Amino acid sequence: MRVLVRRCWGPPLAHGAGRGRPSPQWRALARLGWEDSRVREKPPWRVLFFGTDQFAREALRALHAARENQEEELIDKLEVVTIPSLSPRGLPVKQYAVQSQLPIYEWPDVGSGEYDVGVVASFGRLLSEALILKFPYGILNVHPSCLPRWRGPAPVIHTVLHGDTVTGVTIMQIRPKRFDVGPILKQETIPVPPKSTAKELEAVLSRLGANMLISVLKNLPESLSNGRQQPTEGATYAPKISAGTSCVKWEEQTSEQIFRLYRAIGNIIPLQTLWMGNTIKLLDLVEVNSSVLADPKLTGQALIPGSLIYHKQSQILLVYCKDSWIGVRSVMLKKTLTATDFYNGYLHPWYQKNSQAQPSQCRFQTLRLPTKQKQNKTVTM
């Protein structure tokens, strides 16, 4: 292993176009008194990792495996920063770090050790310029989208929610004050598997991102020198998902939009609607096949969005959307109920009590949450 002493006003780590001028990173380091820092020009690197969730856990696993690989000598030191959690076990990154006996810090504590490069994956906190400049090679971000599309904290959810057919992972170098705007070091695209959930897509992207991160670290100075600025066109933002997002808008949303919403957030926050003044959660949505749609009970109805019918043969609740029907296998009212349970306990008694009422009067209605609740309850993926 070779360790060199380099002055920050000397030649930059990664030469660009042969100009030999110090990079902005080096000039900033000089201003902060890093003139005599011990900077490594090649692996093994000292890495400080910032992360929280399952996506980040996969990147940390890859870094740890590289550190354990004595032959390759890619990672010399690996320490972890995560955020506090209400769960006694902590977030997935903390769980893995504990299991692997890696040093852990809880944000905003970042330790006091010396590192060559930082790595961020699903951290959800803006890092200050002073912190970024503590790393001679800056901080890399493993981001699950094809930047500049879906900048922000919930890119995988919005990829599924908006029906994107192509996605990918971007390794970029972060910049202070704004999320996901730094230069791109590596980017790979993949097709979005049809009808995949956000959770399933996240698992695919986490493995891709972990492999890309290791590839960048193997040629870090060269990767940094070849970084390209993000294009200004095509930028979109992926904000946190609020509880209000889970409220189905029967009059406005098509069946395809509702299914995309279910695949995007259904595993973390159930879709919600209103039935007879009560909030009801839709737990298991299914597509309705053509044989069910041909049932005379459906074709003969006045099609009002939210209209609700129990289909005995397939044992599902059928709900009419803006354009077509969706199927619901289970719901939660006071407790979890199958479609059959809901029919026997609630729907059938309503029909008996209101025998003269039109079927369209028995329907789900859009749930409108108070503005304050919308703002306070958010989910990040």
CSV table of C-alpha atoms in Angstrom, one decimal:
chain,number,residue,atom,x,y,z
A,1,MET,CA,0.0,0.0,0.0
A,2,ARG,CA,1.4,3.4,-1.0
A,3,VAL,CA,0.5,6.5,1.0
A,4,LEU,CA,1.6,9.9,-0.5
A,5,VAL,CA,1.8,13.3,1.0
A,6,ARG,CA,0.4,15.9,-1.4
A,7,ARG,CA,-0.1,19.6,-1.1
A,8,CYS,CA,-3.6,20.8,-2.0
A,9,TRP,CA,-2.2,23.6,-4.3
A,10,GLY,CA,-0.2,21.0,-6.3
A,11,PRO,CA,-1.5,19.0,-9.2
A,12,PRO,CA,-5.1,17.7,-8.7
A,13,LEU,CA,-5.8,14.1,-7.8
A,14,ALA,CA,-7.5,13.5,-11.1
A,15,HIS,CA,-6.0,15.6,-14.0
A,16,GLY,CA,-8.6,17.0,-16.4
A,17,ALA,CA,-7.8,17.7,-20.0
A,18,GLY,CA,-4.1,18.2,-19.2
A,19,ARG,CA,-4.6,21.7,-17.8
A,20,GLY,CA,-2.8,20.9,-14.5
A,21,ARG,CA,-4.9,23.4,-12.5
A,22,PRO,CA,-6.0,22.5,-9.0
A,23,SER,CA,-9.6,21.3,-8.8
A,24,PRO,CA,-12.2,23.3,-6.8
A,25,GLN,CA,-12.1,20.4,-4.3
A,26,TRP,CA,-8.4,20.9,-3.7
A,27,ARG,CA,-8.6,24.7,-3.6
A,28,ALA,CA,-11.3,24.4,-0.9
A,29,LEU,CA,-9.3,21.9,1.0
A,30,ALA,CA,-6.4,24.4,1.0
A,31,ARG,CA,-8.6,27.1,2.4
A,32,LEU,CA,-9.6,24.7,5.3
A,33,GLY,CA,-5.9,23.9,6.1
A,34,TRP,CA,-5.5,20.6,4.4
A,35,GLU,CA,-2.2,21.5,2.8
A,36,ASP,CA,-0.3,18.7,4.4
A,37,SER,CA,-3.0,16.0,4.4
A,38,ARG,CA,-2.0,12.4,3.8
A,39,VAL,CA,-3.9,11.6,0.6
A,40,ARG,CA,-4.0,8.2,-1.0
A,41,GLU,CA,-3.8,8.1,-4.8
A,42,LYS,CA,-5.1,4.5,-5.1
A,43,PRO,CA,-6.9,1.9,-3.0
A,44,PRO,CA,-7.3,0.7,-0.4
A,45,TRP,CA,-9.7,3.5,0.6
A,46,ARG,CA,-10.9,4.6,4.0
A,47,VAL,CA,-14.7,4.9,3.7
A,48,LEU,CA,-17.4,6.6,5.8
A,49,PHE,CA,-20.8,5.3,4.8
A,50,PHE,CA,-24.1,7.2,5.3
A,51,GLY,CA,-27.3,5.2,5.0
A,52,THR,CA,-30.6,4.0,6.4
A,53,ASP,CA,-32.8,1.5,4.6
A,54,GLN,CA,-32.7,-1.8,2.6
A,55,PHE,CA,-31.4,-0.1,-0.5
A,56,ALA,CA,-28.5,1.4,1.5
A,57,ARG,CA,-27.9,-1.9,3.3
A,58,GLU,CA,-27.0,-3.6,0.0
A,59,ALA,CA,-24.4,-0.9,-0.8
A,60,LEU,CA,-23.0,-1.3,2.7
A,61,ARG,CA,-22.9,-5.1,2.3
A,62,ALA,CA,-20.9,-4.7,-0.9
A,63,LEU,CA,-18.4,-2.4,0.8
A,64,HIS,CA,-18.0,-4.8,3.7
A,65,ALA,CA,-17.5,-7.7,1.4
A,66,ALA,CA,-14.8,-5.7,-0.4
A,67,ARG,CA,-13.1,-4.9,2.9
A,68,GLU,CA,-13.1,-8.6,3.9
A,69,ASN,CA,-11.6,-9.5,0.5
A,70,GLN,CA,-7.9,-9.4,1.4
A,71,GLU,CA,-6.7,-10.2,-2.1
A,72,GLU,CA,-8.3,-7.2,-3.8
A,73,GLU,CA,-7.4,-4.5,-1.2
A,74,LEU,CA,-10.1,-2.1,-2.2
A,75,ILE,CA,-11.4,-1.0,1.3
A,76,ASP,CA,-9.1,-0.4,4.2
A,77,LYS,CA,-11.4,1.2,6.8
A,78,LEU,CA,-15.2,1.2,6.8
A,79,GLU,CA,-17.4,3.0,9.3
A,80,VAL,CA,-21.1,3.8,9.3
A,81,VAL,CA,-23.3,6.8,10.0
A,82,THR,CA,-27.1,6.3,10.3
A,83,ILE,CA,-30.0,8.2,11.8
A,84,PRO,CA,-31.9,7.5,15.0
A,85,SER,CA,-34.9,5.2,14.8
A,86,LEU,CA,-37.9,4.4,17.0
A,87,SER,CA,-37.4,0.7,16.3
A,88,PRO,CA,-35.4,-1.0,19.1
A,89,ARG,CA,-33.4,-2.9,16.5
A,90,GLY,CA,-32.7,0.3,14.4
A,91,LEU,CA,-32.8,0.7,10.7
A,92,PRO,CA,-31.5,-1.9,8.3
A,93,VAL,CA,-28.1,-0.2,7.9
A,94,LYS,CA,-27.6,-0.1,11.6
A,95,GLN,CA,-28.7,-3.8,11.9
A,96,TYR,CA,-26.1,-4.8,9.3
A,97,ALA,CA,-23.4,-2.7,10.9
A,98,VAL,CA,-24.0,-4.2,14.3
A,99,GLN,CA,-24.1,-7.7,12.9
A,100,SER,CA,-20.8,-7.0,11.0
A,101,GLN,CA,-19.2,-5.3,14.0
A,102,LEU,CA,-18.6,-2.1,12.1
A,103,PRO,CA,-18.2,1.2,14.0
A,104,ILE,CA,-21.5,3.2,14.0
A,105,TYR,CA,-22.3,6.8,14.6
A,106,GLU,CA,-25.7,8.4,14.9
A,107,TRP,CA,-26.3,11.5,12.9
A,108,PRO,CA,-25.3,14.3,13.4
A,109,ASP,CA,-22.3,12.6,15.0
A,110,VAL,CA,-19.9,11.5,12.2
A,111,GLY,CA,-16.9,10.5,14.2
A,112,SER,CA,-13.5,12.1,14.1
A,113,GLY,CA,-11.5,9.7,12.0
A,114,GLU,CA,-9.7,10.3,8.7
A,115,TYR,CA,-11.3,9.0,5.5
A,116,ASP,CA,-10.6,9.2,1.8
A,117,VAL,CA,-14.1,9.2,0.5
A,118,GLY,CA,-17.7,9.2,1.8
A,119,VAL,CA,-20.6,7.2,0.4
A,120,VAL,CA,-24.2,8.1,0.7
A,121,ALA,CA,-27.2,5.9,-0.1
A,122,SER,CA,-30.8,6.7,1.0
A,123,PHE,CA,-29.7,9.0,3.9
A,124,GLY,CA,-32.2,11.8,3.5
A,125,ARG,CA,-30.1,14.5,5.2
A,126,LEU,CA,-28.3,17.4,3.5
A,127,LEU,CA,-24.6,17.2,4.2
A,128,SER,CA,-22.8,20.5,4.8
A,129,GLU,CA,-20.0,21.8,2.7
A,130,ALA,CA,-17.7,21.6,5.6
A,131,LEU,CA,-18.4,17.9,6.0
A,132,ILE,CA,-18.1,17.2,2.3
A,133,LEU,CA,-14.7,18.9,2.2
A,134,LYS,CA,-13.4,16.6,5.0
A,135,PHE,CA,-13.1,13.9,2.3
A,136,PRO,CA,-10.2,14.4,-0.2
A,137,TYR,CA,-12.3,12.6,-2.8
A,138,GLY,CA,-15.6,14.1,-1.8
A,139,ILE,CA,-18.8,12.1,-1.1
A,140,LEU,CA,-20.4,9.7,-3.6
A,141,ASN,CA,-24.2,9.1,-3.8
A,142,VAL,CA,-25.8,5.9,-4.9
A,143,HIS,CA,-29.1,7.1,-6.3
A,144,PRO,CA,-31.8,4.7,-7.7
A,145,SER,CA,-32.9,6.7,-10.8
A,146,CYS,CA,-31.5,8.0,-14.0
A,147,LEU,CA,-30.7,11.5,-12.9
A,148,PRO,CA,-31.8,14.2,-13.5
A,149,ARG,CA,-35.1,12.3,-13.5
A,150,TRP,CA,-36.5,11.8,-10.0
A,151,ARG,CA,-34.2,13.8,-7.8
A,152,GLY,CA,-35.2,13.6,-4.2
A,153,PRO,CA,-36.1,11.2,-1.4
A,154,ALA,CA,-38.6,8.8,-3.1
A,155,PRO,CA,-37.3,8.0,-6.6
A,156,VAL,CA,-38.3,4.3,-6.8
A,157,ILE,CA,-41.9,5.1,-5.6
A,158,HIS,CA,-42.3,7.7,-8.3
A,159,THR,CA,-40.8,5.5,-11.0
A,160,VAL,CA,-43.6,3.0,-10.3
A,161,LEU,CA,-46.3,5.6,-9.6
A,162,HIS,CA,-45.8,7.3,-13.0
A,163,GLY,CA,-45.5,4.2,-15.0
A,164,ASP,CA,-41.9,4.6,-16.2
A,165,THR,CA,-40.7,1.8,-18.4
A,166,VAL,CA,-37.0,2.5,-18.0
A,167,THR,CA,-35.1,3.3,-14.8
A,168,GLY,CA,-31.6,2.8,-13.4
A,169,VAL,CA,-28.9,3.8,-10.9
A,170,THR,CA,-26.7,6.9,-10.9
A,171,ILE,CA,-23.4,7.2,-9.0
A,172,MET,CA,-22.8,10.9,-8.5
A,173,GLN,CA,-20.6,13.2,-6.5
A,174,ILE,CA,-22.7,15.2,-4.1
A,175,ARG,CA,-22.8,19.0,-3.8
A,176,PRO,CA,-23.9,21.0,-0.7
A,177,LYS,CA,-27.3,22.7,-0.2
A,178,ARG,CA,-29.3,20.7,-2.8
A,179,PHE,CA,-30.1,17.1,-3.3
A,180,ASP,CA,-28.9,15.1,-6.3
A,181,VAL,CA,-27.5,17.8,-8.5
A,182,GLY,CA,-23.8,16.8,-8.6
A,183,PRO,CA,-21.8,15.4,-11.5
A,184,ILE,CA,-22.5,11.9,-12.7
A,185,LEU,CA,-19.7,9.4,-12.4
A,186,LYS,CA,-21.5,6.3,-13.6
A,187,GLN,CA,-25.1,5.6,-14.8
A,188,GLU,CA,-26.7,2.4,-16.0
A,189,THR,CA,-30.3,1.8,-17.1
A,190,ILE,CA,-32.6,-1.2,-16.9
A,191,PRO,CA,-36.2,-1.8,-18.1
A,192,VAL,CA,-38.8,-1.6,-15.3
A,193,PRO,CA,-40.3,-5.2,-15.0
A,194,PRO,CA,-44.0,-5.1,-15.9
A,195,LYS,CA,-46.3,-4.8,-12.8
A,196,SER,CA,-43.4,-4.8,-10.4
A,197,THR,CA,-43.9,-3.2,-7.0
A,198,ALA,CA,-41.6,-0.5,-5.7
A,199,LYS,CA,-40.2,-2.9,-3.2
A,200,GLU,CA,-39.4,-5.5,-5.9
A,201,LEU,CA,-37.8,-2.8,-8.1
A,202,GLU,CA,-35.8,-1.4,-5.2
A,203,ALA,CA,-34.3,-4.8,-4.6
A,204,VAL,CA,-33.2,-5.0,-8.2
A,205,LEU,CA,-31.7,-1.5,-8.2
A,206,SER,CA,-30.0,-2.0,-4.8
A,207,ARG,CA,-27.9,-4.9,-6.3
A,208,LEU,CA,-27.2,-2.9,-9.4
A,209,GLY,CA,-26.1,0.1,-7.4
A,210,ALA,CA,-23.9,-1.9,-5.1
A,211,ASN,CA,-22.0,-3.3,-8.1
A,212,MET,CA,-21.7,0.1,-9.7
A,213,LEU,CA,-20.3,1.6,-6.5
A,214,ILE,CA,-17.6,-1.0,-6.3
A,215,SER,CA,-16.7,-0.4,-9.9
A,216,VAL,CA,-16.3,3.3,-9.3
A,217,LEU,CA,-14.2,2.8,-6.2
A,218,LYS,CA,-11.8,0.6,-8.1
A,219,ASN,CA,-11.0,3.5,-10.4
A,220,LEU,CA,-11.9,6.5,-8.2
A,221,PRO,CA,-9.6,9.2,-9.4
A,222,GLU,CA,-10.3,8.4,-13.0
A,223,SER,CA,-14.0,8.2,-12.4
A,224,LEU,CA,-14.0,11.7,-10.8
A,225,SER,CA,-12.0,13.2,-13.6
A,226,ASN,CA,-14.5,11.8,-16.1
A,227,GLY,CA,-17.6,13.0,-14.3
A,228,ARG,CA,-20.1,14.9,-16.4
A,229,GLN,CA,-22.6,17.5,-15.3
A,230,GLN,CA,-26.2,16.6,-15.2
A,231,PRO,CA,-28.3,17.9,-18.1
A,232,THR,CA,-30.6,20.8,-17.3
A,233,GLU,CA,-33.5,19.3,-19.3
A,234,GLY,CA,-35.6,16.4,-18.1
A,235,ALA,CA,-35.2,17.1,-14.3
A,236,THR,CA,-38.1,15.9,-12.2
A,237,TYR,CA,-38.5,15.8,-8.4
A,238,ALA,CA,-39.6,12.8,-6.3
A,239,PRO,CA,-41.0,14.2,-3.1
A,240,LYS,CA,-41.9,12.2,0.0
A,241,ILE,CA,-45.2,10.4,-0.1
A,242,SER,CA,-47.8,11.8,2.2
A,243,ALA,CA,-50.7,9.9,3.8
A,244,GLY,CA,-53.0,11.9,1.5
A,245,THR,CA,-51.4,10.2,-1.5
A,246,SER,CA,-52.9,6.9,-0.3
A,247,CYS,CA,-56.4,8.2,-0.6
A,248,VAL,CA,-58.0,6.8,-3.8
A,249,LYS,CA,-59.8,9.3,-5.9
A,250,TRP,CA,-62.4,7.2,-7.6
A,251,GLU,CA,-63.7,10.0,-9.9
A,252,GLU,CA,-60.3,11.1,-11.0
A,253,GLN,CA,-58.1,8.0,-11.2
A,254,THR,CA,-58.2,5.2,-13.8
A,255,SER,CA,-57.9,1.6,-12.8
A,256,GLU,CA,-54.3,1.6,-14.2
A,257,GLN,CA,-53.4,4.7,-12.0
A,258,ILE,CA,-54.9,3.0,-8.9
A,259,PHE,CA,-53.0,-0.2,-9.6
A,260,ARG,CA,-49.8,1.8,-10.0
A,261,LEU,CA,-50.5,3.6,-6.8
A,262,TYR,CA,-51.0,0.3,-5.0
A,263,ARG,CA,-47.7,-1.2,-6.5
A,264,ALA,CA,-45.8,2.0,-5.5
A,265,ILE,CA,-46.9,2.4,-1.9
A,266,GLY,CA,-49.1,-0.5,-0.9
A,267,ASN,CA,-46.4,-2.3,1.0
A,268,ILE,CA,-45.7,0.7,3.3
A,269,ILE,CA,-49.0,2.6,3.5
A,270,PRO,CA,-52.3,1.0,2.5
A,271,LEU,CA,-54.6,2.7,0.1
A,272,GLN,CA,-57.5,4.3,1.9
A,273,THR,CA,-61.1,5.2,1.1
A,274,LEU,CA,-64.4,6.1,2.8
A,275,TRP,CA,-67.4,3.7,3.3
A,276,MET,CA,-70.5,4.9,5.1
A,277,GLY,CA,-68.5,7.5,6.9
A,278,ASN,CA,-65.8,5.1,8.0
A,279,THR,CA,-62.2,5.0,6.8
A,280,ILE,CA,-61.4,1.7,5.2
A,281,LYS,CA,-58.1,0.4,4.0
A,282,LEU,CA,-57.7,-1.6,0.8
A,283,LEU,CA,-55.1,-4.3,1.5
A,284,ASP,CA,-55.0,-6.6,-1.5
A,285,LEU,CA,-55.9,-5.3,-4.9
A,286,VAL,CA,-56.1,-7.5,-8.0
A,287,GLU,CA,-56.8,-7.0,-11.6
A,288,VAL,CA,-60.3,-8.1,-12.9
A,289,ASN,CA,-60.2,-10.6,-15.7
A,290,SER,CA,-62.4,-10.4,-18.8
A,291,SER,CA,-64.8,-13.2,-17.7
A,292,VAL,CA,-65.7,-11.2,-14.5
A,293,LEU,CA,-66.1,-8.0,-16.5
A,294,ALA,CA,-68.6,-9.8,-18.8
A,295,ASP,CA,-70.9,-10.5,-15.9
A,296,PRO,CA,-74.4,-9.0,-16.6
A,297,LYS,CA,-74.4,-7.6,-13.0
A,298,LEU,CA,-71.6,-5.3,-14.1
A,299,THR,CA,-72.7,-4.4,-17.6
A,300,GLY,CA,-76.2,-3.6,-16.5
A,301,GLN,CA,-75.2,-1.2,-13.7
A,302,ALA,CA,-75.2,2.6,-13.7
A,303,LEU,CA,-71.4,3.1,-13.6
A,304,ILE,CA,-70.7,5.7,-10.9
A,305,PRO,CA,-67.1,5.9,-9.6
A,306,GLY,CA,-66.8,4.1,-6.3
A,307,SER,CA,-69.7,1.8,-7.0
A,308,LEU,CA,-69.2,-1.4,-5.0
A,309,ILE,CA,-70.3,-5.0,-5.9
A,310,TYR,CA,-69.4,-8.3,-4.3
A,311,HIS,CA,-68.6,-10.9,-7.0
A,312,LYS,CA,-69.4,-14.3,-5.4
A,313,GLN,CA,-67.8,-16.6,-8.0
A,314,SER,CA,-64.3,-15.0,-7.6
A,315,GLN,CA,-64.8,-13.9,-4.0
A,316,ILE,CA,-63.7,-10.3,-4.6
A,317,LEU,CA,-65.1,-6.8,-4.1
A,318,LEU,CA,-65.4,-5.0,-7.4
A,319,VAL,CA,-65.1,-1.2,-7.3
A,320,TYR,CA,-65.6,1.0,-10.3
A,321,CYS,CA,-63.0,3.7,-11.0
A,322,LYS,CA,-63.0,6.5,-13.5
A,323,ASP,CA,-62.8,4.1,-16.5
A,324,SER,CA,-63.1,0.5,-15.3
A,325,TRP,CA,-63.2,-1.9,-12.4
A,326,ILE,CA,-60.6,-3.0,-9.9
A,327,GLY,CA,-60.8,-6.0,-7.6
A,328,VAL,CA,-60.2,-6.0,-3.8
A,329,ARG,CA,-59.5,-9.3,-2.0
A,330,SER,CA,-59.1,-7.9,1.6
A,331,VAL,CA,-59.8,-4.8,3.5
A,332,MET,CA,-59.3,-3.4,7.0
A,333,LEU,CA,-62.2,-1.7,8.8
A,334,LYS,CA,-62.0,-2.5,12.5
A,335,LYS,CA,-59.9,-5.6,11.7
A,336,THR,CA,-58.6,-7.3,8.6
A,337,LEU,CA,-61.5,-8.8,6.5
A,338,THR,CA,-61.6,-10.9,3.4
A,339,ALA,CA,-63.9,-9.6,0.7
A,340,THR,CA,-66.4,-12.4,1.7
A,341,ASP,CA,-66.2,-11.4,5.3
A,342,PHE,CA,-66.8,-7.7,4.4
A,343,TYR,CA,-69.8,-8.7,2.3
A,344,ASN,CA,-71.3,-11.0,5.0
A,345,GLY,CA,-70.7,-8.6,7.9
A,346,TYR,CA,-71.3,-5.2,6.2
A,347,LEU,CA,-72.4,-5.2,2.6
A,348,HIS,CA,-75.2,-7.8,2.7
A,349,PRO,CA,-76.8,-6.3,5.8
A,350,TRP,CA,-76.7,-2.9,4.2
A,351,TYR,CA,-78.6,-4.2,1.1
A,352,GLN,CA,-81.2,-5.9,3.4
A,353,LYS,CA,-81.7,-2.7,5.4
A,354,ASN,CA,-81.9,-0.6,2.2
A,355,SER,CA,-83.7,-2.9,-0.1
A,356,GLN,CA,-85.2,-0.1,-2.2
A,357,ALA,CA,-81.8,1.7,-2.7
A,358,GLN,CA,-80.0,1.6,-5.9
A,359,PRO,CA,-76.7,-0.4,-5.9
A,360,SER,CA,-74.8,2.7,-6.9
A,361,GLN,CA,-75.7,4.3,-3.5
A,362,CYS,CA,-73.6,1.7,-1.8
A,363,ARG,CA,-70.2,2.9,-2.8
A,364,PHE,CA,-66.7,3.9,-1.7
A,365,GLN,CA,-66.1,7.7,-1.6
A,366,THR,CA,-62.9,9.6,-1.7
A,367,LEU,CA,-61.3,10.2,1.7
A,368,ARG,CA,-60.2,13.8,2.2
A,369,LEU,CA,-57.6,14.1,5.0
A,370,PRO,CA,-57.1,17.3,6.9
A,371,THR,CA,-54.2,19.4,5.5
A,372,LYS,CA,-52.2,19.1,8.8
A,373,GLN,CA,-52.4,15.3,8.7
A,374,LYS,CA,-51.2,15.3,5.0
A,375,GLN,CA,-48.2,17.4,5.9
A,376,ASN,CA,-47.2,15.5,9.1
A,377,LYS,CA,-47.5,11.9,7.9
A,378,THR,CA,-44.9,11.3,5.2
A,379,VAL,CA,-43.1,8.2,4.0
A,380,THR,CA,-39.7,8.0,2.4
A,381,MET,CA,-38.5,5.1,0.4
